[in-house]
Structures are given as structure tokens and as C-alpha cells.
């Protein structure tokens, strides 16, 4: 069984670098706040202003949240993240209150590296 590496939370900011809608909300989990070695993101909870959001691993699209108001992010397969990579969530809207995301991490399961 994979070892739990805990949960991290982050708040959104309006950003011109939003890959869905420039100027809309982006929640960023930079490498500095993530576990120090390879890990998996296996679960998340998201509360936001509405719309929808896309999940990126660095600049590669990884997942979709169809409900940007309140959502449980549960990828069918845990997202494998290498040291130095960032996870970002890009909202489709720039109105409402700043989104908050909680992501849960664990060590990679045996045989997944």
C-alpha cells in the first residue's frame, strides 16, 4: 500500500497566463509546496466560483472538472508527478470568489514507476 504524503491547499488568483480564459482564475501548486520526490496525486476537493476547470501537469492537460463551483477531483488513475513539476487548475471564468483546491498525495504504488 502506498504511503500517505498528506494534503496541500492553494488559493486562486486572476491570471493572464490562464490557459482556458486569459485573466480568469488559476490555482497553482508550485514544486516548492509539493513533496520533495516523485509522488502521486490521487484525490482532490475543489471549491470555486463556478464554470469549469482544467487540470494541468506543467503545461500538459491532465484532467477536467466539469463543475467549477464544488467538485471532487478523483482521477481514474492517480496522477504521477516528478520532482520539479507543477500542478495548476485553470478556471473558465474570472468572476466570483477565488477558488480553493485541496490535493492529496501519496508515494507511488509499487510497480508504477
PDB file of C-alpha atoms in Angstrom:
ATOM      1  CA  UNK A   1       0.000   0.000   0.000  1.00  0.00           C
ATOM      2  CA  UNK A   2       1.256   3.491  -0.874  1.00  0.00           C
ATOM      3  CA  UNK A   3       2.326   5.780   1.959  1.00  0.00           C
ATOM      4  CA  UNK A   4       0.290   8.945   2.511  1.00  0.00           C
ATOM      5  CA  UNK A   5       2.220  12.198   1.924  1.00  0.00           C
ATOM      6  CA  UNK A   6      -0.568  14.472   3.133  1.00  0.00           C
ATOM      7  CA  UNK A   7      -2.722  17.208   1.707  1.00  0.00           C
ATOM      8  CA  UNK A   8      -1.799  20.647   0.354  1.00  0.00           C
ATOM      9  CA  UNK A   9      -4.155  23.559  -0.282  1.00  0.00           C
ATOM     10  CA  UNK A  10      -3.866  26.603  -2.538  1.00  0.00           C
ATOM     11  CA  UNK A  11      -5.990  29.618  -3.446  1.00  0.00           C
ATOM     12  CA  UNK A  12      -6.704  31.030  -6.883  1.00  0.00           C
ATOM     13  CA  UNK A  13      -5.553  34.299  -8.398  1.00  0.00           C
ATOM     14  CA  UNK A  14      -6.737  36.047 -11.540  1.00  0.00           C
ATOM     15  CA  UNK A  15      -4.016  35.413 -14.115  1.00  0.00           C
ATOM     16  CA  UNK A  16      -3.226  36.391 -17.693  1.00  0.00           C
ATOM     17  CA  UNK A  17      -1.452  33.017 -18.002  1.00  0.00           C
ATOM     18  CA  UNK A  18      -4.735  31.086 -17.630  1.00  0.00           C
ATOM     19  CA  UNK A  19      -4.722  28.525 -20.468  1.00  0.00           C
ATOM     20  CA  UNK A  20      -8.533  28.413 -20.764  1.00  0.00           C
ATOM     21  CA  UNK A  21      -9.564  32.054 -20.392  1.00  0.00           C
ATOM     22  CA  UNK A  22      -6.749  34.619 -20.064  1.00  0.00           C
ATOM     23  CA  UNK A  23      -7.398  36.734 -16.971  1.00  0.00           C
ATOM     24  CA  UNK A  24      -9.502  34.062 -15.237  1.00  0.00           C
ATOM     25  CA  UNK A  25      -8.801  32.142 -12.027  1.00  0.00           C
ATOM     26  CA  UNK A  26      -5.734  29.893 -11.682  1.00  0.00           C
ATOM     27  CA  UNK A  27      -4.794  27.764  -8.658  1.00  0.00           C
ATOM     28  CA  UNK A  28      -1.097  26.838  -8.625  1.00  0.00           C
ATOM     29  CA  UNK A  29       0.745  24.144  -6.695  1.00  0.00           C
ATOM     30  CA  UNK A  30       4.393  25.035  -7.448  1.00  0.00           C
ATOM     31  CA  UNK A  31       7.182  22.488  -6.881  1.00  0.00           C
ATOM     32  CA  UNK A  32       8.225  24.302  -3.673  1.00  0.00           C
ATOM     33  CA  UNK A  33       4.996  23.286  -1.868  1.00  0.00           C
ATOM     34  CA  UNK A  34       4.821  19.736  -3.229  1.00  0.00           C
ATOM     35  CA  UNK A  35       6.543  16.615  -1.849  1.00  0.00           C
ATOM     36  CA  UNK A  36      10.300  16.592  -2.495  1.00  0.00           C
ATOM     37  CA  UNK A  37      10.435  13.442  -4.621  1.00  0.00           C
ATOM     38  CA  UNK A  38       8.245  11.572  -7.093  1.00  0.00           C
ATOM     39  CA  UNK A  39       4.677  11.145  -5.879  1.00  0.00           C
ATOM     40  CA  UNK A  40       1.076  10.589  -6.966  1.00  0.00           C
ATOM     41  CA  UNK A  41      -1.873  12.938  -6.683  1.00  0.00           C
ATOM     42  CA  UNK A  42      -4.713  10.552  -6.005  1.00  0.00           C
ATOM     43  CA  UNK A  43      -7.551  12.812  -4.827  1.00  0.00           C
ATOM     44  CA  UNK A  44      -8.671  16.412  -4.565  1.00  0.00           C
ATOM     45  CA  UNK A  45     -11.509  18.639  -3.440  1.00  0.00           C
ATOM     46  CA  UNK A  46     -12.271  21.920  -5.147  1.00  0.00           C
ATOM     47  CA  UNK A  47     -14.460  24.886  -4.215  1.00  0.00           C
ATOM     48  CA  UNK A  48     -14.672  27.683  -6.738  1.00  0.00           C
ATOM     49  CA  UNK A  49     -16.680  30.425  -8.407  1.00  0.00           C
ATOM     50  CA  UNK A  50     -18.445  28.212 -10.966  1.00  0.00           C
ATOM     51  CA  UNK A  51     -17.754  27.475 -14.612  1.00  0.00           C
ATOM     52  CA  UNK A  52     -15.433  24.541 -15.212  1.00  0.00           C
ATOM     53  CA  UNK A  53     -11.701  23.958 -14.678  1.00  0.00           C
ATOM     54  CA  UNK A  54      -8.905  22.075 -16.405  1.00  0.00           C
ATOM     55  CA  UNK A  55      -6.048  20.374 -14.531  1.00  0.00           C
ATOM     56  CA  UNK A  56      -2.537  20.728 -15.956  1.00  0.00           C
ATOM     57  CA  UNK A  57       0.683  18.950 -15.057  1.00  0.00           C
ATOM     58  CA  UNK A  58       3.232  21.571 -16.085  1.00  0.00           C
ATOM     59  CA  UNK A  59       1.644  22.765 -19.347  1.00  0.00           C
ATOM     60  CA  UNK A  60       0.109  19.401 -20.322  1.00  0.00           C
ATOM     61  CA  UNK A  61      -3.641  18.950 -19.928  1.00  0.00           C
ATOM     62  CA  UNK A  62      -4.290  16.119 -17.464  1.00  0.00           C
ATOM     63  CA  UNK A  63      -7.911  16.314 -16.340  1.00  0.00           C
ATOM     64  CA  UNK A  64     -11.236  18.139 -16.359  1.00  0.00           C
ATOM     65  CA  UNK A  65     -13.548  19.391 -13.634  1.00  0.00           C
ATOM     66  CA  UNK A  66     -16.987  19.880 -15.182  1.00  0.00           C
ATOM     67  CA  UNK A  67     -18.371  21.683 -12.128  1.00  0.00           C
ATOM     68  CA  UNK A  68     -16.155  24.570 -11.002  1.00  0.00           C
ATOM     69  CA  UNK A  69     -18.414  25.505  -8.079  1.00  0.00           C
ATOM     70  CA  UNK A  70     -17.819  22.421  -5.937  1.00  0.00           C
ATOM     71  CA  UNK A  71     -16.151  19.257  -7.127  1.00  0.00           C
ATOM     72  CA  UNK A  72     -14.311  16.158  -6.049  1.00  0.00           C
ATOM     73  CA  UNK A  73     -11.244  15.614  -8.206  1.00  0.00           C
ATOM     74  CA  UNK A  74     -10.758  11.859  -8.440  1.00  0.00           C
ATOM     75  CA  UNK A  75      -8.707  10.875 -11.488  1.00  0.00           C
ATOM     76  CA  UNK A  76      -9.352   7.286 -12.622  1.00  0.00           C
ATOM     77  CA  UNK A  77      -5.609   6.670 -12.273  1.00  0.00           C
ATOM     78  CA  UNK A  78      -3.503   8.653  -9.814  1.00  0.00           C
ATOM     79  CA  UNK A  79      -1.504  11.462 -11.460  1.00  0.00           C
ATOM     80  CA  UNK A  80       2.217  10.611 -11.356  1.00  0.00           C
ATOM     81  CA  UNK A  81       4.261  13.749 -10.631  1.00  0.00           C
ATOM     82  CA  UNK A  82       8.033  14.021 -10.920  1.00  0.00           C
ATOM     83  CA  UNK A  83      10.147  16.263  -8.727  1.00  0.00           C
ATOM     84  CA  UNK A  84      10.117  19.823 -10.098  1.00  0.00           C
ATOM     85  CA  UNK A  85       6.735  19.618 -11.857  1.00  0.00           C
ATOM     86  CA  UNK A  86       3.850  21.979 -11.048  1.00  0.00           C
ATOM     87  CA  UNK A  87       0.124  21.279 -10.890  1.00  0.00           C
ATOM     88  CA  UNK A  88      -2.263  24.056 -11.955  1.00  0.00           C
ATOM     89  CA  UNK A  89      -6.037  24.338 -12.203  1.00  0.00           C
ATOM     90  CA  UNK A  90      -7.357  26.834 -14.778  1.00  0.00           C
ATOM     91  CA  UNK A  91     -10.956  28.108 -14.452  1.00  0.00           C
ATOM     92  CA  UNK A  92     -13.161  29.140 -17.342  1.00  0.00           C
ATOM     93  CA  UNK A  93     -14.425  32.274 -15.568  1.00  0.00           C
ATOM     94  CA  UNK A  94     -12.963  35.398 -13.983  1.00  0.00           C
ATOM     95  CA  UNK A  95     -15.866  36.343 -11.721  1.00  0.00           C
ATOM     96  CA  UNK A  96     -16.925  35.326  -8.224  1.00  0.00           C
ATOM     97  CA  UNK A  97     -14.783  34.423  -5.246  1.00  0.00           C
ATOM     98  CA  UNK A  98     -11.307  32.927  -5.532  1.00  0.00           C
ATOM     99  CA  UNK A  99     -11.273  29.135  -5.864  1.00  0.00           C
ATOM    100  CA  UNK A 100      -9.612  26.876  -3.305  1.00  0.00           C
ATOM    101  CA  UNK A 101      -8.196  23.426  -4.043  1.00  0.00           C
ATOM    102  CA  UNK A 102      -7.029  20.661  -1.722  1.00  0.00           C
ATOM    103  CA  UNK A 103      -4.896  17.929  -3.296  1.00  0.00           C
ATOM    104  CA  UNK A 104      -3.940  14.653  -1.617  1.00  0.00           C
ATOM    105  CA  UNK A 105      -0.594  12.973  -2.286  1.00  0.00           C
ATOM    106  CA  UNK A 106       0.972   9.565  -1.704  1.00  0.00           C
ATOM    107  CA  UNK A 107       4.144   7.719  -2.580  1.00  0.00           C
ATOM    108  CA  UNK A 108       3.860   5.884  -5.913  1.00  0.00           C
ATOM    109  CA  UNK A 109       2.399   2.413  -5.704  1.00  0.00           C
ATOM    110  CA  UNK A 110       4.856  -0.414  -6.278  1.00  0.00           C
ATOM    111  CA  UNK A 111       5.349  -1.095  -9.972  1.00  0.00           C
ATOM    112  CA  UNK A 112       4.043   2.314 -11.086  1.00  0.00           C
ATOM    113  CA  UNK A 113       7.463   3.974 -11.560  1.00  0.00           C
TER     114      UNK A 113
END
